[in-house]
Amino acid sequence: MKWITGAQNTWCPGCGNFAVQHALKDVFADLVAEEERRAEEFVLVAGIGCHAKIADYLAVNSFYAIHGRTLPVATGITLANPELTVVACAGDGDAYAEGLGHFVFAAKRNTDITAIIHDNRVYGLTTGQYTPTSYTGFRGRSTPSGVKERPFNPIELALASGATFVARAYTRRLDHLREVLRRAILHRGFSFVEVLQICATYNNLTAAYNDQVYELDGHDTSDLNAARERAREWDYSDGAPIALGVFYETEREREAWPPMGRLPDHQRREVVRGVLEGRR
């Protein structure tokens, strides 16, 4: 199967989105070959921002959501048909600013979707404004004197919100990125993968990341307190070591709302008919 479309790619040379695109392509292909998944069962939901073009470039079912609304759309899709494998891609501004409430509640409800956050720590599409994870002192188009705020820590936030799979990867460690994405997609429940990537034009942190990142080894992914400790090692602003890998993984009851896809066909038609008639 051809996994990459013929759409013209307009990402900047060196953009971290290329790595996410090809890692996802490889994971989808492996799941088809090894797990008897069907390509048409994958659904990719993207938001607004440079990352969102991945919906044009990967040859799977896809949906463009509005800014900050990837997770509600992904939630609706998985409720309508729980047999689908739903992956939501969002940027850091998309997920942590406009969509922050949706992020927290998707984790709280343990909705069965995989959230991949392309965290370049800047609004690249709109030419360089700061986001919730930009480091203190970052100079961008909206903060020429430097950001005065402290960034927040999405790993800690996901753990506090109840996410049952929490991980971080880095685009320049492609094999590790593939491994983490595969585990996240196979996890049943809300999976959160923060992908550190550079913005080659407005926030190139390659040298810092190459120097600071390390892969977790010997870490107990069932220990929530250990996960929190690892998450706090780096505050997104200092030069501390940056842990990569799965911080936490557990099983918990998923979405409390009954997925419509589990209803018999005649009941499902009645539900849909009722919704449509209610709108007349």
PDB file of C-alpha atoms in Angstrom:
ATOM      1  CA  MET A   1       0.000   0.000   0.000  1.00  0.00           C
ATOM      2  CA  LYS A   2       1.109   3.571  -0.694  1.00  0.00           C
ATOM      3  CA  TRP A   3       1.105   5.436   2.639  1.00  0.00           C
ATOM      4  CA  ILE A   4       2.349   8.838   1.421  1.00  0.00           C
ATOM      5  CA  THR A   5       0.081  10.920  -0.811  1.00  0.00           C
ATOM      6  CA  GLY A   6       1.184  12.909  -3.838  1.00  0.00           C
ATOM      7  CA  ALA A   7       0.349  16.242  -2.198  1.00  0.00           C
ATOM      8  CA  GLN A   8       3.132  18.807  -2.408  1.00  0.00           C
ATOM      9  CA  ASN A   9       4.945  18.988   0.926  1.00  0.00           C
ATOM     10  CA  THR A  10       5.424  22.569   2.133  1.00  0.00           C
ATOM     11  CA  TRP A  11       7.107  21.998   5.491  1.00  0.00           C
ATOM     12  CA  CYS A  12      10.415  23.840   5.889  1.00  0.00           C
ATOM     13  CA  PRO A  13      13.595  21.791   5.263  1.00  0.00           C
ATOM     14  CA  GLY A  14      14.646  20.291   8.598  1.00  0.00           C
ATOM     15  CA  CYS A  15      11.160  20.491  10.134  1.00  0.00           C
ATOM     16  CA  GLY A  16      10.504  17.883  12.828  1.00  0.00           C
ATOM     17  CA  ASN A  17       7.126  17.081  11.290  1.00  0.00           C
ATOM     18  CA  PHE A  18       8.846  14.920   8.668  1.00  0.00           C
ATOM     19  CA  ALA A  19      10.016  12.512  11.360  1.00  0.00           C
ATOM     20  CA  VAL A  20       6.548  12.233  12.905  1.00  0.00           C
ATOM     21  CA  GLN A  21       4.995  11.645   9.490  1.00  0.00           C
ATOM     22  CA  HIS A  22       7.370   8.833   8.553  1.00  0.00           C
ATOM     23  CA  ALA A  23       7.346   7.262  12.010  1.00  0.00           C
ATOM     24  CA  LEU A  24       3.552   7.112  11.896  1.00  0.00           C
ATOM     25  CA  LYS A  25       3.642   5.706   8.379  1.00  0.00           C
ATOM     26  CA  ASP A  26       5.988   2.938   9.524  1.00  0.00           C
ATOM     27  CA  VAL A  27       3.856   2.127  12.572  1.00  0.00           C
ATOM     28  CA  PHE A  28       0.661   1.944  10.510  1.00  0.00           C
ATOM     29  CA  ALA A  29       2.377  -0.310   7.968  1.00  0.00           C
ATOM     30  CA  ASP A  30       3.730  -2.583  10.713  1.00  0.00           C
ATOM     31  CA  LEU A  31       0.322  -2.877  12.369  1.00  0.00           C
ATOM     32  CA  VAL A  32      -1.208  -3.913   9.063  1.00  0.00           C
ATOM     33  CA  ALA A  33       1.533  -6.473   8.468  1.00  0.00           C
ATOM     34  CA  GLU A  34       1.872  -7.838  12.009  1.00  0.00           C
ATOM     35  CA  GLU A  35      -1.372  -7.158  13.886  1.00  0.00           C
ATOM     36  CA  GLU A  36      -3.868  -7.859  11.104  1.00  0.00           C
ATOM     37  CA  ARG A  37      -5.127  -4.304  11.165  1.00  0.00           C
ATOM     38  CA  ARG A  38      -6.690  -2.896   8.013  1.00  0.00           C
ATOM     39  CA  ALA A  39      -5.433   0.394   6.607  1.00  0.00           C
ATOM     40  CA  GLU A  40      -8.987   1.751   6.313  1.00  0.00           C
ATOM     41  CA  GLU A  41      -9.446   1.348  10.090  1.00  0.00           C
ATOM     42  CA  PHE A  42      -6.939   4.141  10.830  1.00  0.00           C
ATOM     43  CA  VAL A  43      -8.297   7.661  11.222  1.00  0.00           C
ATOM     44  CA  LEU A  44      -6.030  10.658  11.578  1.00  0.00           C
ATOM     45  CA  VAL A  45      -7.443  13.875  13.065  1.00  0.00           C
ATOM     46  CA  ALA A  46      -5.371  17.053  12.749  1.00  0.00           C
ATOM     47  CA  GLY A  47      -5.859  20.558  14.086  1.00  0.00           C
ATOM     48  CA  ILE A  48      -4.617  23.888  12.795  1.00  0.00           C
ATOM     49  CA  GLY A  49      -0.926  24.680  12.432  1.00  0.00           C
ATOM     50  CA  CYS A  50       2.092  23.368  10.536  1.00  0.00           C
ATOM     51  CA  HIS A  51       1.594  19.878  12.002  1.00  0.00           C
ATOM     52  CA  ALA A  52      -1.908  19.673  10.513  1.00  0.00           C
ATOM     53  CA  LYS A  53      -0.599  19.233   6.978  1.00  0.00           C
ATOM     54  CA  ILE A  54       0.191  15.654   7.984  1.00  0.00           C
ATOM     55  CA  ALA A  55      -3.466  14.948   7.165  1.00  0.00           C
ATOM     56  CA  ASP A  56      -2.695  15.834   3.538  1.00  0.00           C
ATOM     57  CA  TYR A  57       0.505  13.828   3.365  1.00  0.00           C
ATOM     58  CA  LEU A  58      -0.464  10.500   4.983  1.00  0.00           C
ATOM     59  CA  ALA A  59      -2.746   8.324   2.868  1.00  0.00           C
ATOM     60  CA  VAL A  60      -5.213   7.316   5.593  1.00  0.00           C
ATOM     61  CA  ASN A  61      -8.707   8.472   6.484  1.00  0.00           C
ATOM     62  CA  SER A  62      -8.326  11.958   7.954  1.00  0.00           C
ATOM     63  CA  PHE A  63     -10.256  14.916   9.312  1.00  0.00           C
ATOM     64  CA  TYR A  64      -9.180  18.535   9.740  1.00  0.00           C
ATOM     65  CA  ALA A  65     -10.556  19.907  13.006  1.00  0.00           C
ATOM     66  CA  ILE A  66     -10.637  23.575  13.932  1.00  0.00           C
ATOM     67  CA  HIS A  67      -7.987  25.052  16.208  1.00  0.00           C
ATOM     68  CA  GLY A  68      -7.819  23.301  19.566  1.00  0.00           C
ATOM     69  CA  ARG A  69     -10.580  20.822  18.731  1.00  0.00           C
ATOM     70  CA  THR A  70      -8.738  17.721  17.575  1.00  0.00           C
ATOM     71  CA  LEU A  71      -9.582  15.744  20.707  1.00  0.00           C
ATOM     72  CA  PRO A  72     -13.370  16.365  20.724  1.00  0.00           C
ATOM     73  CA  VAL A  73     -13.512  15.329  17.065  1.00  0.00           C
ATOM     74  CA  ALA A  74     -11.376  12.247  17.738  1.00  0.00           C
ATOM     75  CA  THR A  75     -13.606  11.412  20.702  1.00  0.00           C
ATOM     76  CA  GLY A  76     -16.721  11.611  18.536  1.00  0.00           C
ATOM     77  CA  ILE A  77     -15.208   9.327  15.931  1.00  0.00           C
ATOM     78  CA  THR A  78     -14.209   6.645  18.423  1.00  0.00           C
ATOM     79  CA  LEU A  79     -17.615   6.810  20.135  1.00  0.00           C
ATOM     80  CA  ALA A  80     -19.367   6.379  16.790  1.00  0.00           C
ATOM     81  CA  ASN A  81     -17.181   3.451  15.795  1.00  0.00           C
ATOM     82  CA  PRO A  82     -14.939   1.963  18.502  1.00  0.00           C
ATOM     83  CA  GLU A  83     -13.493  -0.475  15.980  1.00  0.00           C
ATOM     84  CA  LEU A  84     -11.473   2.351  14.434  1.00  0.00           C
ATOM     85  CA  THR A  85      -7.957   3.285  15.524  1.00  0.00           C
ATOM     86  CA  VAL A  86      -8.115   7.037  16.050  1.00  0.00           C
ATOM     87  CA  VAL A  87      -4.953   9.137  16.210  1.00  0.00           C
ATOM     88  CA  ALA A  88      -5.144  12.861  16.932  1.00  0.00           C
ATOM     89  CA  CYS A  89      -2.201  15.050  15.940  1.00  0.00           C
ATOM     90  CA  ALA A  90      -2.008  18.546  17.396  1.00  0.00           C
ATOM     91  CA  GLY A  91       0.591  21.227  17.921  1.00  0.00           C
ATOM     92  CA  ASP A  92       1.600  22.597  21.312  1.00  0.00           C
ATOM     93  CA  GLY A  93      -0.376  25.793  20.804  1.00  0.00           C
ATOM     94  CA  ASP A  94      -3.286  23.787  19.464  1.00  0.00           C
ATOM     95  CA  ALA A  95      -3.411  21.288  22.346  1.00  0.00           C
ATOM     96  CA  TYR A  96      -2.025  23.231  25.312  1.00  0.00           C
ATOM     97  CA  ALA A  97      -3.552  26.673  24.668  1.00  0.00           C
ATOM     98  CA  GLU A  98      -6.791  26.634  22.625  1.00  0.00           C
ATOM     99  CA  GLY A  99      -7.490  22.976  23.379  1.00  0.00           C
ATOM    100  CA  LEU A 100      -6.277  22.687  26.959  1.00  0.00           C
ATOM    101  CA  GLY A 101      -9.680  21.872  28.471  1.00  0.00           C
ATOM    102  CA  HIS A 102     -10.272  19.126  25.933  1.00  0.00           C
ATOM    103  CA  PHE A 103      -6.844  17.643  26.660  1.00  0.00           C
ATOM    104  CA  VAL A 104      -7.553  17.431  30.396  1.00  0.00           C
ATOM    105  CA  PHE A 105     -10.990  15.879  29.972  1.00  0.00           C
ATOM    106  CA  ALA A 106      -9.936  13.356  27.326  1.00  0.00           C
ATOM    107  CA  ALA A 107      -7.317  12.146  29.817  1.00  0.00           C
ATOM    108  CA  LYS A 108      -9.799  12.214  32.699  1.00  0.00           C
ATOM    109  CA  ARG A 109     -12.344  10.149  30.746  1.00  0.00           C
ATOM    110  CA  ASN A 110      -9.661   7.801  29.423  1.00  0.00           C
ATOM    111  CA  THR A 111     -11.100   8.101  25.939  1.00  0.00           C
ATOM    112  CA  ASP A 112      -9.670   5.451  23.647  1.00  0.00           C
ATOM    113  CA  ILE A 113      -7.615   7.682  21.349  1.00  0.00           C
ATOM    114  CA  THR A 114      -3.931   8.444  20.822  1.00  0.00           C
ATOM    115  CA  ALA A 115      -2.926  12.095  21.151  1.00  0.00           C
ATOM    116  CA  ILE A 116       0.375  12.995  19.490  1.00  0.00           C
ATOM    117  CA  ILE A 117       1.463  16.523  20.319  1.00  0.00           C
ATOM    118  CA  HIS A 118       4.039  18.024  17.938  1.00  0.00           C
ATOM    119  CA  ASP A 119       5.761  20.251  20.495  1.00  0.00           C
ATOM    120  CA  ASN A 120       8.092  22.705  18.743  1.00  0.00           C
ATOM    121  CA  ARG A 121       7.315  25.248  21.470  1.00  0.00           C
ATOM    122  CA  VAL A 122       6.362  28.010  19.075  1.00  0.00           C
ATOM    123  CA  TYR A 123       3.510  28.989  16.736  1.00  0.00           C
ATOM    124  CA  GLY A 124       5.370  28.297  13.509  1.00  0.00           C
ATOM    125  CA  LEU A 125       2.540  28.768  10.997  1.00  0.00           C
ATOM    126  CA  THR A 126       1.897  32.310  12.239  1.00  0.00           C
ATOM    127  CA  THR A 127       5.644  33.108  12.219  1.00  0.00           C
ATOM    128  CA  GLY A 128       6.964  32.725  15.720  1.00  0.00           C
ATOM    129  CA  GLN A 129       4.715  33.606  18.660  1.00  0.00           C
ATOM    130  CA  TYR A 130       5.287  31.931  22.033  1.00  0.00           C
ATOM    131  CA  THR A 131       3.218  28.970  23.249  1.00  0.00           C
ATOM    132  CA  PRO A 132       2.550  27.466  26.717  1.00  0.00           C
ATOM    133  CA  THR A 133       5.783  25.439  26.517  1.00  0.00           C
ATOM    134  CA  SER A 134       8.105  28.190  25.224  1.00  0.00           C
ATOM    135  CA  TYR A 135      11.008  28.694  27.613  1.00  0.00           C
ATOM    136  CA  THR A 136      11.280  31.752  29.818  1.00  0.00           C
ATOM    137  CA  GLY A 137      13.076  34.462  27.882  1.00  0.00           C
ATOM    138  CA  PHE A 138      12.029  33.182  24.430  1.00  0.00           C
ATOM    139  CA  ARG A 139      12.063  36.068  21.964  1.00  0.00           C
ATOM    140  CA  GLY A 140       9.381  35.844  19.316  1.00  0.00           C
ATOM    141  CA  ARG A 141       7.192  38.101  17.195  1.00  0.00           C
ATOM    142  CA  SER A 142       4.800  38.721  20.110  1.00  0.00           C
ATOM    143  CA  THR A 143       7.489  38.847  22.805  1.00  0.00           C
ATOM    144  CA  PRO A 144      10.463  40.838  21.444  1.00  0.00           C
ATOM    145  CA  SER A 145      11.715  41.438  24.998  1.00  0.00           C
ATOM    146  CA  GLY A 146      11.422  37.787  25.933  1.00  0.00           C
ATOM    147  CA  VAL A 147       8.695  35.679  27.545  1.00  0.00           C
ATOM    148  CA  LYS A 148       8.249  36.567  31.218  1.00  0.00           C
ATOM    149  CA  GLU A 149       6.103  33.542  32.100  1.00  0.00           C
ATOM    150  CA  ARG A 150       7.220  30.078  33.096  1.00  0.00           C
ATOM    151  CA  PRO A 151       6.248  27.232  30.745  1.00  0.00           C
ATOM    152  CA  PHE A 152       4.022  24.521  32.095  1.00  0.00           C
ATOM    153  CA  ASN A 153       4.875  20.848  32.058  1.00  0.00           C
ATOM    154  CA  PRO A 154       2.501  18.767  29.846  1.00  0.00           C
ATOM    155  CA  ILE A 155       3.809  15.451  31.192  1.00  0.00           C
ATOM    156  CA  GLU A 156       2.879  16.444  34.746  1.00  0.00           C
ATOM    157  CA  LEU A 157      -0.458  17.770  33.539  1.00  0.00           C
ATOM    158  CA  ALA A 158      -1.303  14.521  31.740  1.00  0.00           C
ATOM    159  CA  LEU A 159      -0.411  12.463  34.807  1.00  0.00           C
ATOM    160  CA  ALA A 160      -2.501  14.701  37.074  1.00  0.00           C
ATOM    161  CA  SER A 161      -5.430  14.500  34.649  1.00  0.00           C
ATOM    162  CA  GLY A 162      -5.566  10.710  34.703  1.00  0.00           C
ATOM    163  CA  ALA A 163      -3.986   9.734  31.377  1.00  0.00           C
ATOM    164  CA  THR A 164      -3.294   5.999  31.318  1.00  0.00           C
ATOM    165  CA  PHE A 165      -0.371   6.182  28.878  1.00  0.00           C
ATOM    166  CA  VAL A 166       2.083   9.079  29.098  1.00  0.00           C
ATOM    167  CA  ALA A 167       5.274   9.278  27.040  1.00  0.00           C
ATOM    168  CA  ARG A 168       7.767  11.638  25.467  1.00  0.00           C
ATOM    169  CA  ALA A 169       9.846  11.151  22.309  1.00  0.00           C
ATOM    170  CA  TYR A 170      12.213  13.216  20.180  1.00  0.00           C
ATOM    171  CA  THR A 171      12.203  13.442  16.413  1.00  0.00           C
ATOM    172  CA  ARG A 172      15.947  12.958  16.035  1.00  0.00           C
ATOM    173  CA  ARG A 173      15.681   9.537  17.710  1.00  0.00           C
ATOM    174  CA  LEU A 174      13.538   7.972  15.036  1.00  0.00           C
ATOM    175  CA  ASP A 175      13.688   4.311  16.107  1.00  0.00           C
ATOM    176  CA  HIS A 176      12.703   5.271  19.637  1.00  0.00           C
ATOM    177  CA  LEU A 177       9.932   7.501  18.306  1.00  0.00           C
ATOM    178  CA  ARG A 178       8.501   4.597  16.285  1.00  0.00           C
ATOM    179  CA  GLU A 179       8.615   2.307  19.318  1.00  0.00           C
ATOM    180  CA  VAL A 180       6.808   4.809  21.542  1.00  0.00           C
ATOM    181  CA  LEU A 181       4.136   5.581  18.934  1.00  0.00           C
ATOM    182  CA  ARG A 182       3.459   1.894  18.376  1.00  0.00           C
ATOM    183  CA  ARG A 183       2.999   1.269  22.111  1.00  0.00           C
ATOM    184  CA  ALA A 184       0.730   4.302  22.384  1.00  0.00           C
ATOM    185  CA  ILE A 185      -1.511   3.215  19.518  1.00  0.00           C
ATOM    186  CA  LEU A 186      -1.796  -0.331  20.881  1.00  0.00           C
ATOM    187  CA  HIS A 187      -2.713   0.963  24.349  1.00  0.00           C
ATOM    188  CA  ARG A 188      -6.444   0.809  25.141  1.00  0.00           C
ATOM    189  CA  GLY A 189      -7.463   4.122  26.658  1.00  0.00           C
ATOM    190  CA  PHE A 190      -6.118   7.657  26.401  1.00  0.00           C
ATOM    191  CA  SER A 191      -2.526   7.670  25.151  1.00  0.00           C
ATOM    192  CA  PHE A 192      -0.515  10.878  25.242  1.00  0.00           C
ATOM    193  CA  VAL A 193       2.793  11.194  23.424  1.00  0.00           C
ATOM    194  CA  GLU A 194       4.612  14.486  23.540  1.00  0.00           C
ATOM    195  CA  VAL A 195       7.036  14.670  20.629  1.00  0.00           C
ATOM    196  CA  LEU A 196       9.816  17.189  21.045  1.00  0.00           C
ATOM    197  CA  GLN A 197      10.690  18.604  17.666  1.00  0.00           C
ATOM    198  CA  ILE A 198      12.387  21.701  16.404  1.00  0.00           C
ATOM    199  CA  CYS A 199      10.899  24.489  14.359  1.00  0.00           C
ATOM    200  CA  ALA A 200      13.743  24.918  11.862  1.00  0.00           C
ATOM    201  CA  THR A 201      12.752  28.518  11.152  1.00  0.00           C
ATOM    202  CA  TYR A 202      11.573  30.018  14.446  1.00  0.00           C
ATOM    203  CA  ASN A 203      12.815  27.840  17.303  1.00  0.00           C
ATOM    204  CA  ASN A 204      15.735  25.587  16.417  1.00  0.00           C
ATOM    205  CA  LEU A 205      16.682  23.812  19.656  1.00  0.00           C
ATOM    206  CA  THR A 206      18.562  20.938  18.022  1.00  0.00           C
ATOM    207  CA  ALA A 207      21.828  21.505  19.868  1.00  0.00           C
ATOM    208  CA  ALA A 208      20.118  21.785  23.261  1.00  0.00           C
ATOM    209  CA  TYR A 209      17.961  18.711  22.756  1.00  0.00           C
ATOM    210  CA  ASN A 210      20.831  16.618  21.437  1.00  0.00           C
ATOM    211  CA  ASP A 211      22.787  17.500  24.564  1.00  0.00           C
ATOM    212  CA  GLN A 212      19.979  17.076  27.116  1.00  0.00           C
ATOM    213  CA  VAL A 213      17.850  14.090  26.068  1.00  0.00           C
ATOM    214  CA  TYR A 214      18.282  10.561  27.404  1.00  0.00           C
ATOM    215  CA  GLU A 215      16.136   7.433  27.221  1.00  0.00           C
ATOM    216  CA  LEU A 216      14.540   6.033  30.370  1.00  0.00           C
ATOM    217  CA  ASP A 217      16.142   2.788  31.501  1.00  0.00           C
ATOM    218  CA  GLY A 218      14.975   0.644  34.397  1.00  0.00           C
ATOM    219  CA  HIS A 219      12.012   2.934  35.021  1.00  0.00           C
ATOM    220  CA  ASP A 220       8.869   1.256  36.448  1.00  0.00           C
ATOM    221  CA  THR A 221       6.052   2.468  34.174  1.00  0.00           C
ATOM    222  CA  SER A 222       3.410   1.251  36.638  1.00  0.00           C
ATOM    223  CA  ASP A 223       4.681   3.570  39.407  1.00  0.00           C
ATOM    224  CA  LEU A 224       2.789   6.872  39.259  1.00  0.00           C
ATOM    225  CA  ASN A 225       5.017   8.598  41.833  1.00  0.00           C
ATOM    226  CA  ALA A 226       8.150   7.555  39.939  1.00  0.00           C
ATOM    227  CA  ALA A 227       6.581   8.938  36.768  1.00  0.00           C
ATOM    228  CA  ARG A 228       5.930  12.265  38.460  1.00  0.00           C
ATOM    229  CA  GLU A 229       9.511  12.463  39.696  1.00  0.00           C
ATOM    230  CA  ARG A 230      10.872  11.820  36.222  1.00  0.00           C
ATOM    231  CA  ALA A 231       8.475  14.351  34.732  1.00  0.00           C
ATOM    232  CA  ARG A 232       9.745  17.047  37.100  1.00  0.00           C
ATOM    233  CA  GLU A 233      13.400  16.604  36.188  1.00  0.00           C
ATOM    234  CA  TRP A 234      13.073  19.159  33.404  1.00  0.00           C
ATOM    235  CA  ASP A 235      10.951  22.300  33.743  1.00  0.00           C
ATOM    236  CA  TYR A 236      10.961  23.156  29.989  1.00  0.00           C
ATOM    237  CA  SER A 237      13.184  26.130  30.633  1.00  0.00           C
ATOM    238  CA  ASP A 238      16.423  24.971  32.216  1.00  0.00           C
ATOM    239  CA  GLY A 239      19.279  22.813  30.970  1.00  0.00           C
ATOM    240  CA  ALA A 240      18.361  19.722  32.999  1.00  0.00           C
ATOM    241  CA  PRO A 241      18.331  16.212  31.510  1.00  0.00           C
ATOM    242  CA  ILE A 242      15.224  15.478  29.426  1.00  0.00           C
ATOM    243  CA  ALA A 243      13.791  11.980  29.845  1.00  0.00           C
ATOM    244  CA  LEU A 244      12.422  10.174  26.783  1.00  0.00           C
ATOM    245  CA  GLY A 245      10.219   7.091  26.848  1.00  0.00           C
ATOM    246  CA  VAL A 246       7.100   5.845  28.578  1.00  0.00           C
ATOM    247  CA  PHE A 247       6.636   7.529  31.951  1.00  0.00           C
ATOM    248  CA  TYR A 248       3.433   5.785  32.963  1.00  0.00           C
ATOM    249  CA  GLU A 249       1.117   3.057  31.686  1.00  0.00           C
ATOM    250  CA  THR A 250      -1.860   1.472  33.374  1.00  0.00           C
ATOM    251  CA  GLU A 251      -5.270   0.005  32.594  1.00  0.00           C
ATOM    252  CA  ARG A 252      -8.446   1.731  33.686  1.00  0.00           C
ATOM    253  CA  GLU A 253     -12.084   1.746  32.636  1.00  0.00           C
ATOM    254  CA  ARG A 254     -12.473   3.711  29.453  1.00  0.00           C
ATOM    255  CA  GLU A 255     -14.986   6.339  28.359  1.00  0.00           C
ATOM    256  CA  ALA A 256     -18.091   6.204  30.561  1.00  0.00           C
ATOM    257  CA  TRP A 257     -20.412   7.079  27.661  1.00  0.00           C
ATOM    258  CA  PRO A 258     -21.611   4.040  25.667  1.00  0.00           C
ATOM    259  CA  PRO A 259     -20.072   4.057  22.190  1.00  0.00           C
ATOM    260  CA  MET A 260     -22.787   4.022  19.554  1.00  0.00           C
ATOM    261  CA  GLY A 261     -20.761   1.520  17.583  1.00  0.00           C
ATOM    262  CA  ARG A 262     -21.564  -1.116  20.184  1.00  0.00           C
ATOM    263  CA  LEU A 263     -25.306  -0.741  19.680  1.00  0.00           C
ATOM    264  CA  PRO A 264     -27.180  -3.068  17.350  1.00  0.00           C
ATOM    265  CA  ASP A 265     -27.744  -1.493  13.949  1.00  0.00           C
ATOM    266  CA  HIS A 266     -31.471  -0.878  14.461  1.00  0.00           C
ATOM    267  CA  GLN A 267     -30.861   0.910  17.795  1.00  0.00           C
ATOM    268  CA  ARG A 268     -28.065   2.926  16.263  1.00  0.00           C
ATOM    269  CA  ARG A 269     -30.370   4.081  13.463  1.00  0.00           C
ATOM    270  CA  GLU A 270     -32.968   5.091  16.067  1.00  0.00           C
ATOM    271  CA  VAL A 271     -30.410   7.156  17.969  1.00  0.00           C
ATOM    272  CA  VAL A 272     -29.244   8.929  14.804  1.00  0.00           C
ATOM    273  CA  ARG A 273     -32.842   9.502  13.665  1.00  0.00           C
ATOM    274  CA  GLY A 274     -33.696  10.987  17.068  1.00  0.00           C
ATOM    275  CA  VAL A 275     -30.767  13.393  16.911  1.00  0.00           C
ATOM    276  CA  LEU A 276     -31.705  14.535  13.394  1.00  0.00           C
ATOM    277  CA  GLU A 277     -35.387  14.959  14.221  1.00  0.00           C
ATOM    278  CA  GLY A 278     -34.440  16.971  17.296  1.00  0.00           C
ATOM    279  CA  ARG A 279     -32.646  19.458  15.061  1.00  0.00           C
ATOM    280  CA  ARG A 280     -35.665  20.106  12.781  1.00  0.00           C
TER     281      ARG A 280
END
